Coordinates of C-alpha atoms in Angstrom, one line a residue:
Chain A
M1 CA 0.0 -0.1 0.0
K2 CA 2.8 2.6 1.0
K3 CA 4.5 1.8 -2.1
N4 CA 1.4 2.2 -4.1
L5 CA 1.1 5.7 -2.6
I6 CA 4.6 6.6 -3.1
A7 CA 4.1 5.5 -6.8
L8 CA 1.0 7.4 -7.1
S9 CA 2.6 10.8 -5.4
L10 CA 5.3 10.5 -8.0
I11 CA 2.6 10.3 -10.7
L12 CA 1.0 13.4 -9.3
I13 CA 4.4 15.4 -9.2
L14 CA 5.1 14.3 -12.7
A15 CA 1.6 15.2 -13.9
L16 CA 1.9 18.7 -12.3
S17 CA 5.4 19.1 -13.6
L18 CA 3.9 18.1 -17.1
C19 CA 1.3 20.5 -16.8
I20 CA 3.4 23.2 -15.5
C21 CA 5.8 22.6 -18.5
A22 CA 2.9 22.3 -21.0
F23 CA 1.5 25.4 -20.0
A24 CA 4.9 27.2 -19.5
A25 CA 5.5 26.1 -23.3
E26 CA 2.2 27.6 -24.4
G27 CA 2.4 30.8 -22.4
S28 CA 4.8 32.6 -20.3
V29 CA 2.9 31.9 -17.0
E30 CA 4.3 29.2 -14.7
M31 CA 1.8 27.0 -13.0
R32 CA 2.0 27.4 -9.4
Y33 CA -1.3 28.5 -7.8
V34 CA -3.9 26.9 -10.2
V35 CA -3.1 23.3 -10.9
D36 CA -5.8 22.2 -13.3
T37 CA -4.7 18.5 -13.9
Y38 CA -8.3 17.6 -14.7
G39 CA -8.5 20.0 -17.6
L40 CA -11.6 22.0 -16.5
L41 CA -10.2 25.3 -17.7
S42 CA -9.1 26.6 -21.3
F43 CA -5.6 28.0 -21.4
D44 CA -7.0 31.6 -21.2
Q45 CA -9.1 31.0 -18.2
W46 CA -6.3 29.2 -16.6
A47 CA -3.7 31.9 -17.3
S48 CA -6.1 34.6 -16.0
L49 CA -6.8 32.7 -12.8
E50 CA -3.1 31.8 -12.1
N51 CA -2.1 35.4 -12.5
R52 CA -4.7 36.6 -10.2
A53 CA -4.0 34.0 -7.7
A54 CA -0.3 34.8 -7.8
N55 CA -1.0 38.6 -7.2
I56 CA -3.2 38.0 -4.5
S57 CA -0.9 35.5 -2.8
E58 CA 2.2 37.8 -3.2
Q59 CA 0.3 40.7 -2.0
H60 CA -0.9 39.1 1.2
G61 CA 2.1 36.6 1.6
C62 CA -0.4 33.8 1.8
G63 CA -0.6 31.2 -1.0
I64 CA -4.0 30.7 -2.6
Y65 CA -4.3 27.4 -4.4
I66 CA -6.6 25.6 -6.6
V67 CA -6.1 21.9 -7.5
T68 CA -8.4 19.6 -9.8
V69 CA -7.8 16.0 -9.9
D70 CA -9.8 12.9 -11.4
D71 CA -9.9 11.1 -8.0
Y72 CA -8.4 12.1 -4.9
R73 CA -7.8 8.4 -3.8
N74 CA -5.1 8.2 -6.7
Y75 CA -3.1 10.9 -4.7
G76 CA -2.9 9.7 -1.2
D77 CA -4.6 7.7 1.6
G78 CA -7.7 8.7 3.8
S79 CA -10.5 11.2 3.1
V80 CA -10.5 14.0 0.6
Y81 CA -9.3 16.3 3.4
D82 CA -6.5 14.0 4.3
V83 CA -5.3 13.8 0.7
T84 CA -5.4 17.6 0.4
T85 CA -3.3 18.1 3.5
Q86 CA -0.8 15.3 2.0
I87 CA -0.5 17.1 -1.2
Y88 CA 0.0 20.5 0.5
H89 CA 2.8 19.1 2.5
R90 CA 4.4 16.9 -0.2
S91 CA 8.0 17.7 -0.2
G92 CA 9.1 19.6 -3.3
A93 CA 5.6 20.7 -4.2
G94 CA 6.4 24.2 -2.8
F95 CA 3.0 25.0 -1.4
G96 CA 2.8 27.8 1.2
M97 CA 4.3 31.2 1.5
G98 CA 6.8 32.6 3.9
S99 CA 8.6 30.9 6.9
G100 CA 5.2 29.6 8.3
R101 CA 4.2 28.3 4.8
D102 CA 0.8 30.1 5.0
G103 CA -1.7 29.2 2.4
I104 CA -5.2 27.8 1.7
M105 CA -5.8 25.2 -0.9
L106 CA -8.9 24.1 -2.7
L107 CA -9.0 20.7 -4.0
L108 CA -11.7 19.3 -6.4
S109 CA -12.0 15.6 -7.0
M110 CA -13.9 15.4 -10.2
N111 CA -15.0 11.6 -10.5
N112 CA -16.8 11.7 -7.2
R113 CA -17.4 15.4 -7.0
K114 CA -16.0 15.8 -3.6
Y115 CA -13.9 19.0 -2.4
A116 CA -11.7 19.9 0.4
L117 CA -10.4 23.2 1.7
F118 CA -7.1 23.1 3.7
V119 CA -5.7 26.2 5.5
Y120 CA -2.2 26.0 6.9
G121 CA -0.1 28.5 8.9
E122 CA -0.7 31.0 11.7
K123 CA -1.4 33.9 9.3
A124 CA -3.7 31.8 7.1
E125 CA -5.7 30.4 10.0
Y126 CA -6.1 33.9 11.5
A127 CA -7.9 34.9 8.3
F128 CA -9.7 31.7 7.5
N129 CA -11.0 30.2 10.7
D130 CA -13.9 27.7 10.8
D131 CA -16.6 30.5 10.6
G132 CA -14.7 32.2 7.8
L133 CA -14.4 28.8 5.8
E134 CA -18.1 28.1 6.1
Q135 CA -18.7 31.7 4.6
L136 CA -16.0 31.0 2.0
E137 CA -17.6 27.8 0.6
E138 CA -20.8 29.5 0.3
V139 CA -19.3 31.9 -2.3
F140 CA -18.1 29.3 -4.9
L141 CA -19.9 26.1 -4.1
S142 CA -23.1 26.7 -5.9
D143 CA -21.3 27.9 -9.1
L144 CA -19.0 24.5 -8.8
G145 CA -22.4 22.5 -8.3
N146 CA -23.7 23.9 -11.5
D147 CA -20.2 23.1 -13.4
N148 CA -19.6 26.7 -13.7
W149 CA -15.9 26.4 -13.0
L150 CA -14.6 29.8 -13.9
D151 CA -17.1 31.8 -11.9
G152 CA -16.6 29.4 -9.0
F153 CA -12.8 29.7 -9.0
S154 CA -12.9 33.5 -9.5
G155 CA -15.3 33.8 -6.5
Y156 CA -13.0 31.9 -4.6
L157 CA -10.0 34.0 -5.3
K158 CA -12.0 37.3 -5.0
A159 CA -13.3 35.9 -1.6
C160 CA -9.8 34.9 -0.4
D161 CA -8.5 38.3 -1.3
Q162 CA -11.3 40.1 0.7
F163 CA -10.6 37.6 3.7
L164 CA -7.0 38.3 3.8
T165 CA -7.5 42.2 3.4
C166 CA -10.0 42.0 6.4
A167 CA -7.3 40.0 8.4
E168 CA -4.6 42.5 7.7
E169 CA -6.9 45.2 8.8
G170 CA -7.4 43.5 12.1
E171 CA -11.0 42.5 11.4
P172 CA -11.0 38.9 10.1
V173 CA -14.1 37.5 8.8
R174 CA -16.2 35.8 11.6
D175 CA -19.6 34.7 12.0
N176 CA -22.1 37.7 12.3
P177 CA -24.0 37.1 15.5
L178 CA -26.5 39.7 14.6
G179 CA -28.6 37.3 12.4
L180 CA -28.7 34.6 15.0
I181 CA -29.8 37.1 17.7
A182 CA -32.4 38.7 15.4
I183 CA -33.9 35.1 14.8
A184 CA -33.7 34.4 18.6
V185 CA -35.4 37.6 19.5
A186 CA -38.0 37.2 16.7
V187 CA -38.8 33.6 17.8
S188 CA -39.1 34.8 21.5
C189 CA -41.4 37.5 20.6
G190 CA -43.6 35.2 18.7
I191 CA -43.8 32.8 21.5
A192 CA -44.8 35.8 23.8
L193 CA -47.4 37.1 21.5
V194 CA -49.1 33.8 21.2
I195 CA -49.1 33.2 24.9
C196 CA -50.7 36.7 25.3
L197 CA -53.1 36.0 22.6
I198 CA -54.3 32.8 24.3
L199 CA -54.5 34.8 27.6
K200 CA -56.5 37.4 25.8
S201 CA -59.0 35.0 24.1
M202 CA -60.0 34.0 27.6
M203 CA -61.5 37.5 28.2
K204 CA -64.1 36.9 25.6
T205 CA -66.5 34.2 26.3
V206 CA -69.6 35.2 24.4
H207 CA -69.8 33.7 20.9
Q208 CA -72.8 33.0 18.6
K209 CA -73.1 29.3 18.0
A210 CA -72.9 27.9 14.4
G211 CA -73.8 24.4 15.0
A212 CA -76.3 22.3 16.9
S213 CA -74.3 19.2 17.6
E214 CA -75.5 19.0 21.3
Y215 CA -79.0 18.4 20.1
V216 CA -78.4 15.6 17.7
A217 CA -80.7 12.7 18.4
D218 CA -81.0 9.1 17.3
G219 CA -77.4 8.1 17.6
G220 CA -76.0 10.7 15.4
L221 CA -75.1 10.8 11.6
H222 CA -76.9 8.1 9.5
L223 CA -74.8 7.8 6.3
T224 CA -77.0 6.5 3.5
Q225 CA -74.3 6.9 0.7
Q226 CA -70.6 6.7 1.0
I227 CA -68.5 6.4 -2.3
D228 CA -64.7 6.9 -2.6
Q229 CA -63.9 6.5 -6.3
Y230 CA -60.4 6.7 -7.6
T231 CA -60.1 9.1 -10.6
H232 CA -56.6 9.5 -11.7
T233 CA -52.9 9.9 -10.7
T234 CA -50.8 12.8 -11.3
K235 CA -46.9 12.8 -11.1
T236 CA -44.7 15.8 -10.6
R237 CA -40.8 15.6 -10.7
R238 CA -38.5 18.0 -9.0
K239 CA -34.7 18.2 -9.7
I240 CA -32.8 17.7 -6.3
E241 CA -30.7 20.6 -5.8
K242 CA -26.9 20.1 -5.4
N243 CA -26.5 22.0 -2.2
P244 CA -23.5 21.0 -0.5
G245 CA -24.6 22.8 2.6
S246 CA -27.4 20.4 3.2
S247 CA -27.2 17.4 1.1
G248 CA -23.4 17.0 0.6
G249 CA -22.8 17.0 4.2
S250 CA -20.0 19.8 4.3
H251 CA -18.2 19.9 7.7
S252 CA -15.3 21.2 9.4
E253 CA -11.9 19.3 9.6
R254 CA -8.8 19.4 11.6
G255 CA -5.5 17.8 11.2
A256 CA -2.1 17.9 9.5
G257 CA -1.3 21.3 11.4
G258 CA -4.2 23.1 9.8
I259 CA -7.9 23.4 9.7
G260 CA -10.4 23.0 6.8
R261 CA -13.7 21.9 5.4
S262 CA -14.8 19.2 3.1
G263 CA -17.9 17.8 1.4
S264 CA -19.5 17.4 -2.0
F265 CA -20.5 19.9 -4.7
Chain B
M1 CA -105.4 44.6 29.6
P2 CA -105.0 41.6 31.9
S3 CA -108.1 41.0 34.0
Q4 CA -105.9 40.0 37.1
V5 CA -102.6 39.7 38.5
T6 CA -101.6 36.4 40.1
N7 CA -99.7 36.6 43.4
Y8 CA -99.0 33.2 44.9
Q9 CA -99.7 33.8 48.6
C10 CA -99.0 31.4 51.5
P11 CA -102.1 29.7 52.5
S12 CA -101.0 29.7 56.2
C13 CA -99.9 33.5 56.6
T14 CA -100.7 35.2 53.2
G15 CA -97.0 36.1 52.7
P16 CA -95.6 35.9 49.2
L17 CA -94.5 32.5 48.0
H18 CA -91.3 32.2 46.0
F19 CA -90.1 29.1 43.8
V20 CA -87.0 27.8 45.3
G21 CA -84.8 25.9 42.8
S22 CA -82.9 23.9 45.0
T23 CA -86.0 22.2 46.8
G24 CA -88.4 22.6 43.8
K25 CA -91.0 23.9 46.2
L26 CA -92.7 27.3 46.8
E27 CA -91.7 28.6 50.0
C28 CA -93.0 31.4 52.1
D29 CA -90.4 33.9 53.3
Y30 CA -92.4 35.0 56.6
C31 CA -93.7 31.6 58.2
G32 CA -91.3 29.2 56.4
S33 CA -94.1 26.9 55.0
S34 CA -93.3 25.1 51.8
Y35 CA -95.7 23.7 49.2
D36 CA -95.7 21.5 46.1
V37 CA -96.1 23.1 42.8
A38 CA -99.3 21.0 42.0
E39 CA -100.8 21.9 45.3
I40 CA -100.6 25.5 44.9
E41 CA -101.8 25.2 41.3
A42 CA -104.8 23.4 42.3
L43 CA -105.5 26.0 45.1
Y44 CA -105.3 29.0 42.7
A45 CA -107.0 27.6 39.8
S46 CA -110.4 28.1 41.8
K47 CA -109.3 31.3 43.4
E48 CA -108.3 32.9 40.0
E49 CA -111.7 32.3 38.5
Q50 CA -113.4 34.1 41.6
A51 CA -110.9 37.0 41.4
V52 CA -111.6 37.6 37.8
Q53 CA -115.4 37.8 38.2
A54 CA -114.8 40.1 41.3
Q55 CA -112.7 42.4 39.3
R56 CA -115.0 42.6 36.5
E57 CA -118.0 43.6 38.8
A58 CA -115.8 46.3 40.6
E59 CA -114.9 47.7 37.1
A60 CA -118.5 47.8 36.1
K61 CA -119.4 49.6 39.3
E62 CA -116.8 52.2 38.9
E63 CA -118.1 53.0 35.4
Q64 CA -121.7 53.5 36.7
A65 CA -120.6 55.6 39.7
G66 CA -119.2 58.4 37.4
S67 CA -117.1 61.2 38.9
D68 CA -117.3 65.0 40.0
W69 CA -113.8 65.8 38.7
D70 CA -113.2 67.1 35.3
F71 CA -111.1 64.5 33.6
S72 CA -111.5 66.0 30.1
G73 CA -108.2 67.3 29.9
L74 CA -106.7 64.0 30.5
N75 CA -105.6 62.1 27.5
S76 CA -106.4 58.3 27.5
D77 CA -104.8 57.9 24.0
W78 CA -101.4 56.1 24.3
G79 CA -101.0 56.2 20.5
A80 CA -98.5 53.6 19.1
D81 CA -97.2 53.0 22.8
A82 CA -100.5 51.3 23.8
E83 CA -99.4 48.2 22.0
K84 CA -96.2 48.0 23.8
M85 CA -97.6 48.6 27.3
K86 CA -99.6 46.9 29.7
S87 CA -100.9 48.0 33.1
Y88 CA -102.0 46.0 36.1
T89 CA -102.6 46.3 39.9
C90 CA -100.5 44.8 42.5
P91 CA -102.6 42.5 44.5
S92 CA -100.6 43.0 47.7
C93 CA -100.4 46.7 47.8
G94 CA -102.8 48.0 45.2
A95 CA -100.0 50.0 43.3
Q96 CA -101.0 50.7 39.7
L97 CA -98.0 49.3 37.7
I98 CA -97.1 49.6 33.8
C99 CA -95.0 47.0 32.2
D100 CA -93.8 46.0 28.9
V101 CA -96.1 43.7 27.0
S102 CA -93.7 41.1 26.8
T103 CA -93.2 40.9 30.6
A104 CA -95.1 37.8 31.9
A105 CA -93.8 37.7 35.6
T106 CA -92.2 40.5 37.6
S107 CA -92.1 41.9 41.2
C108 CA -93.8 45.2 42.5
P109 CA -91.3 47.9 42.9
Y110 CA -93.2 49.3 45.8
C111 CA -93.8 46.1 48.1
G112 CA -91.5 43.5 46.3
N113 CA -94.2 41.0 45.8
P114 CA -93.5 38.7 42.9
T115 CA -96.5 38.7 40.5
I116 CA -97.6 37.1 37.3
V117 CA -99.4 38.8 34.5
P118 CA -101.7 36.0 33.6
G119 CA -102.9 37.2 30.1
Q120 CA -99.3 36.9 28.8
L121 CA -98.9 33.3 29.6
S122 CA -102.3 32.0 28.7
G123 CA -104.0 30.5 25.6
A124 CA -101.7 30.3 22.6
L125 CA -98.9 32.0 24.2
K126 CA -98.5 29.4 27.1
P127 CA -95.3 27.8 27.2
D128 CA -95.2 24.0 26.8
F129 CA -92.3 23.4 28.9
V130 CA -90.0 25.2 31.6
I131 CA -86.8 24.4 33.3
P132 CA -87.0 25.6 36.7
F133 CA -84.3 27.7 38.2
K134 CA -82.0 25.4 40.1
L135 CA -79.3 28.0 41.1
S136 CA -79.9 31.1 43.3
K137 CA -78.8 34.6 43.2
E138 CA -75.9 33.7 45.5
D139 CA -74.6 31.1 43.2
A140 CA -74.8 33.6 40.3
V141 CA -72.5 36.1 42.3
A142 CA -70.2 33.3 43.3
A143 CA -69.9 32.2 39.5
L144 CA -69.2 35.9 38.6
K145 CA -66.4 36.0 40.9
R146 CA -65.1 32.8 39.8
H147 CA -65.3 34.1 36.1
Y148 CA -63.1 36.9 37.0
K149 CA -60.4 34.5 38.5
G150 CA -57.4 33.5 36.2
K151 CA -58.2 36.4 33.8
F152 CA -54.8 37.7 33.6
F153 CA -55.8 40.9 31.6
L154 CA -58.5 42.1 33.7
P155 CA -57.8 45.7 34.9
K156 CA -56.9 45.6 38.5
Y157 CA -59.7 48.1 39.5
F158 CA -62.5 46.4 37.6
V159 CA -63.0 44.0 40.3
S160 CA -62.7 46.3 43.4
E161 CA -64.2 49.5 41.7
N162 CA -67.1 47.9 40.0
H163 CA -70.2 46.5 41.7
V164 CA -72.9 44.4 40.2
Q165 CA -75.7 46.9 39.6
Q166 CA -78.4 44.3 39.0
I167 CA -79.0 40.7 39.2
Q168 CA -82.1 39.4 37.9
G169 CA -83.4 35.8 37.4
V170 CA -85.2 35.7 34.1
Y171 CA -87.3 33.0 32.5
V172 CA -86.4 33.6 28.9
P173 CA -88.6 32.3 26.1
F174 CA -87.2 29.9 23.8
W175 CA -88.4 28.2 20.8
L176 CA -87.3 24.6 20.5
F177 CA -87.2 23.1 17.2
D178 CA -87.5 19.4 16.3
G179 CA -86.4 18.3 12.8
Q180 CA -84.3 16.4 10.6
A181 CA -81.5 17.5 8.2
Q182 CA -80.6 15.4 5.2
G183 CA -78.3 16.0 2.3
E184 CA -75.1 15.2 0.4
A185 CA -71.7 16.6 -0.2
R186 CA -69.0 16.0 -3.0
Y187 CA -65.4 16.2 -2.3
E188 CA -62.1 15.9 -4.4
T189 CA -59.5 14.4 -2.1
T190 CA -56.0 13.3 -2.8
R191 CA -53.5 10.9 -1.3
S192 CA -49.7 11.3 -2.1
R193 CA -46.5 9.4 -2.0
I194 CA -42.9 10.7 -2.5
Y195 CA -40.1 8.8 -3.8
R196 CA -36.5 9.5 -5.2
T197 CA -35.4 8.3 -8.6
G198 CA -32.1 9.3 -9.7
D199 CA -31.5 13.1 -9.3
Y200 CA -35.3 13.6 -9.0
E201 CA -37.8 13.7 -6.3
V202 CA -41.2 12.3 -7.5
T203 CA -44.5 13.0 -6.0
E204 CA -47.2 10.8 -7.1
T205 CA -50.8 12.0 -6.2
D206 CA -53.9 9.7 -6.4
H207 CA -57.0 11.8 -6.9
F208 CA -60.6 10.5 -5.4
S209 CA -64.1 11.7 -6.2
V210 CA -65.9 11.3 -2.8
L211 CA -69.5 11.3 -2.1
R212 CA -71.2 11.3 1.3
A213 CA -75.0 11.4 1.8
G214 CA -76.8 11.1 5.2
W215 CA -79.1 12.5 7.7
L216 CA -79.2 13.8 11.2
S217 CA -82.1 14.2 13.7
F218 CA -82.3 17.1 15.9
E219 CA -84.3 17.4 19.0
K220 CA -85.2 20.8 20.5
V221 CA -82.7 23.1 19.0
P222 CA -83.1 26.3 21.2
V223 CA -83.4 29.8 19.8
D224 CA -84.2 32.5 22.1
A225 CA -87.5 34.3 21.5
S226 CA -86.8 37.3 23.2
S227 CA -85.5 40.4 21.3
K228 CA -84.4 42.0 24.6
M229 CA -81.9 39.1 25.3
P230 CA -78.7 39.2 23.1
D231 CA -78.7 36.0 21.0
D232 CA -75.0 35.6 21.5
H233 CA -75.2 35.4 25.3
M234 CA -78.1 33.1 25.0
D235 CA -76.1 30.7 22.6
S236 CA -73.2 30.8 24.9
I237 CA -74.8 29.4 28.0
E238 CA -76.2 26.4 26.2
P239 CA -76.7 23.7 26.5
Y240 CA -79.6 23.0 29.0
D241 CA -80.3 19.6 30.5
Y242 CA -83.5 18.7 28.8
S243 CA -84.1 15.8 31.2
E244 CA -85.3 18.3 33.7
L245 CA -87.9 20.0 31.3
K246 CA -91.2 20.1 33.0
P247 CA -94.7 20.9 31.9
F248 CA -95.3 24.6 32.1
S249 CA -96.7 25.9 35.3
T250 CA -96.9 29.5 36.6
A251 CA -96.1 28.2 40.0
Y252 CA -92.3 28.1 38.9
L253 CA -92.3 31.7 38.1
P254 CA -92.8 33.7 41.4
G255 CA -89.5 35.3 42.4
F256 CA -88.2 35.6 39.0
L257 CA -88.9 38.0 35.9
A258 CA -90.4 36.0 32.9
D259 CA -90.7 37.3 29.4
K260 CA -93.1 36.1 26.9
F261 CA -91.9 35.8 23.3
D262 CA -91.5 38.7 21.0
V263 CA -89.7 37.0 18.3
T264 CA -92.1 34.6 16.5
A265 CA -91.2 31.0 15.6
E266 CA -91.2 31.8 12.1
Q267 CA -88.8 34.7 12.6
S268 CA -86.5 32.3 14.8
R269 CA -86.6 29.4 12.2
G270 CA -83.8 30.8 10.2
R271 CA -81.3 30.4 12.9
A272 CA -82.3 26.9 13.9
D273 CA -82.2 26.0 10.1
T274 CA -78.7 27.4 9.7
R275 CA -77.4 25.4 12.9
C276 CA -78.8 22.3 11.8
E277 CA -77.5 22.6 8.2
S278 CA -74.0 23.5 9.2
T279 CA -74.0 20.6 11.8
L280 CA -75.0 18.1 9.1
R281 CA -72.2 19.5 6.7
F282 CA -69.6 19.3 9.4
A283 CA -70.6 15.7 10.2
L284 CA -70.5 14.6 6.7
R285 CA -67.1 16.2 6.2
N286 CA -65.9 14.4 9.2
T287 CA -66.5 10.9 7.6
V288 CA -64.0 11.8 4.8
I289 CA -60.9 10.3 6.4
G290 CA -57.6 8.8 5.2
Y291 CA -56.7 11.5 2.9
E292 CA -54.1 14.2 2.7
S293 CA -56.3 17.0 1.3
C294 CA -60.0 17.4 0.9
L295 CA -61.7 20.0 -1.3
T296 CA -65.5 20.4 -1.0
L297 CA -67.0 20.6 -4.4
G298 CA -70.6 21.0 -3.6
E299 CA -73.2 20.6 -0.8
R300 CA -76.8 20.2 -0.9
T301 CA -78.9 20.1 2.5
E302 CA -82.7 20.0 3.0
L303 CA -84.6 20.2 6.3
N304 CA -87.7 18.1 7.3
R305 CA -89.0 20.6 10.1
G306 CA -90.8 19.0 12.7
K307 CA -92.7 20.1 15.8
V308 CA -91.9 23.6 17.5
H309 CA -92.0 23.8 21.3
Y310 CA -92.2 26.9 23.5
A311 CA -90.2 26.9 26.7
L312 CA -89.1 29.1 29.2
M313 CA -85.5 28.7 30.3
P314 CA -83.8 30.1 33.6
V315 CA -81.1 32.6 33.1
W316 CA -79.6 34.8 35.7
M317 CA -78.6 38.3 34.2
L318 CA -76.0 40.3 35.9
N319 CA -75.3 44.0 34.9
T320 CA -72.3 46.0 35.8
K321 CA -70.9 49.2 34.8
W322 CA -67.2 50.3 34.8
Q323 CA -65.8 53.5 33.4
G324 CA -69.0 54.4 31.8
K325 CA -69.3 51.1 29.8
D326 CA -72.0 48.5 30.4
F327 CA -70.8 44.8 31.0
L328 CA -73.6 42.1 30.7
F329 CA -73.1 38.5 32.2
A330 CA -75.5 35.6 31.7
M331 CA -75.6 32.6 33.7
N332 CA -77.4 29.3 32.9
G333 CA -79.9 29.1 35.8
Q334 CA -79.8 25.4 35.6
T335 CA -76.2 24.3 34.8
G336 CA -74.4 27.4 36.3
K337 CA -72.4 28.2 33.0
L338 CA -71.7 31.9 33.1
V339 CA -70.5 34.0 30.2
G340 CA -69.7 37.6 29.7
D341 CA -66.8 39.6 27.8
L342 CA -64.6 41.2 30.3
P343 CA -62.5 44.6 29.8
M344 CA -58.9 44.4 28.7
S345 CA -56.1 46.2 30.3
W346 CA -53.5 46.8 27.3
G347 CA -50.9 48.0 29.7
K348 CA -51.0 44.4 31.4
F349 CA -50.9 42.9 28.1
W350 CA -47.8 44.6 26.8
A351 CA -46.3 44.2 30.2
T352 CA -46.7 40.5 30.1
F353 CA -45.5 40.4 26.6
A354 CA -42.4 42.0 27.5
A355 CA -41.9 40.0 30.8
I356 CA -42.1 36.9 28.6
A357 CA -40.3 38.1 25.4
A358 CA -37.3 39.7 27.2
P359 CA -35.9 36.8 29.3
L360 CA -37.0 34.4 26.7
S361 CA -34.9 36.4 24.1
V362 CA -31.8 36.6 26.4
L363 CA -31.9 32.8 26.9
S364 CA -32.6 31.8 23.3
T365 CA -29.7 34.2 22.2
V366 CA -27.4 32.5 24.5
L367 CA -28.3 29.0 23.6
A368 CA -28.2 29.9 19.8
L369 CA -24.7 31.5 20.2
T370 CA -23.5 28.5 22.3
F371 CA -24.8 25.7 20.2
L372 CA -25.1 27.2 16.7
G373 CA -22.8 30.2 16.7

């Protein structure tokens, strides 16, 4: 098994190197941040994203990475999150920036439509904590779920830029409790109002009667006809939305010196 | 004009007799004697005949005697009011009293003697049944106090400042309708099942055409026959226990007010019809079970109207006034069920709302931030 993994790792490194070389031959951009081994993007799309990722990474001193593979199980052992951490830490791959090797990696495993986010380094974890990662994936997962790769990756890069900027300004993105508080207060007010209306209804005891059930004689209702006839069947179909937040079972992860999230898209 | 006023007097001491619900007998306030209703009825049947004759003779004598005074300026024409008024003489103190034409039993405001205006309840207007009072004035006052209890939004000063201004036991005239309602109703119903196939959720709905037909018998559906009594109050103190219905006798009336009907059975019929029809529709709808949805497509009902009875039902009416507004309470004189809308303290309403909402908001916020935040 271990031999297998070493062999697969070598295949990945070889594949990445081949890609880098191929793209490098076609254009002047070096593939470092957007590693599209599965081939979701055209050259122009890839080059544009690579440039943006490089700029954002260098500006903030934190690597922003996107990796697409056919099946994550070909590149490591364990869950999609585990494999992402293994790729990030693979010697010679050169992921992470600065002495703390700060960075965030988004890995897409296309054959089983699984994804993982891995955040490593003190600076990166300050910018992308658990709450932040949850908000970050909301930015791009719906696009990825609809196979809208360019918009999904663009959204991811833009959001990473914003998150890092906020962190540098000392106000990292965190869960906004106001929404939760507003819901809690609204529900509490609703419960209080229902109780008060029940108490208020006790003040009014005079009502005109609409029925006469107390005066029914001869043992109640005598049914003379009772027909239940089947007429037809109608069928409606609804496409099940690919919502990773609910159906994909997206969840937080920890391990390999960092934090992250994983799920399906 | 009634020829005579009946005032049941104690055969022993001639004190006024009152019907007492708890014993079911006529009792004398002065000597404490009590008599069965039948006993007094028999005694007074013969007395009444003699009294009618005596009064007629007295009136004739008065007419013959004439007068020295000039009464030409007095106007005996009551106009349209004459149809609504009735005058009689209190047999106890001799006071000349005027009452509403629908009043059948009352008490003299001068001497307090309970009296019955016989013309009001005789012949075609005589009730078939009566349910005698079982509960006393004290029971009514106690029931009103219980009614105030547990009413969270009752203004603090309503109970302390307000006093019951009038408590009156009234025999309220009711029409009791027998009949049968029959009809049919058509419904469209559905039953669904949901399953998943591939990336799709499929909802399969079976549709049914449902027909129900049937009939219901009704016995003595009550509709109050007095325009003075609010219909909603009378409806709200239902039902009465008809097993205690008794053949009518004026002997049950002394001590209480009694009204005769001023809403005819024909005028009341509509309310009884509506109640019977809606009960049948509701009963038919309740037999449609086992479906997820039920839409009524059409209903048809018809009534076989039966016998109409005329009955007097016991009601305690309690009036209070608070901050210039009248509050009326009615209690079923047989079962003790008391109804009456109470004033609202909006200050208490919003204070209670705040007292519940504020701590609940804090608690739910803390819990939400702890477990969901």
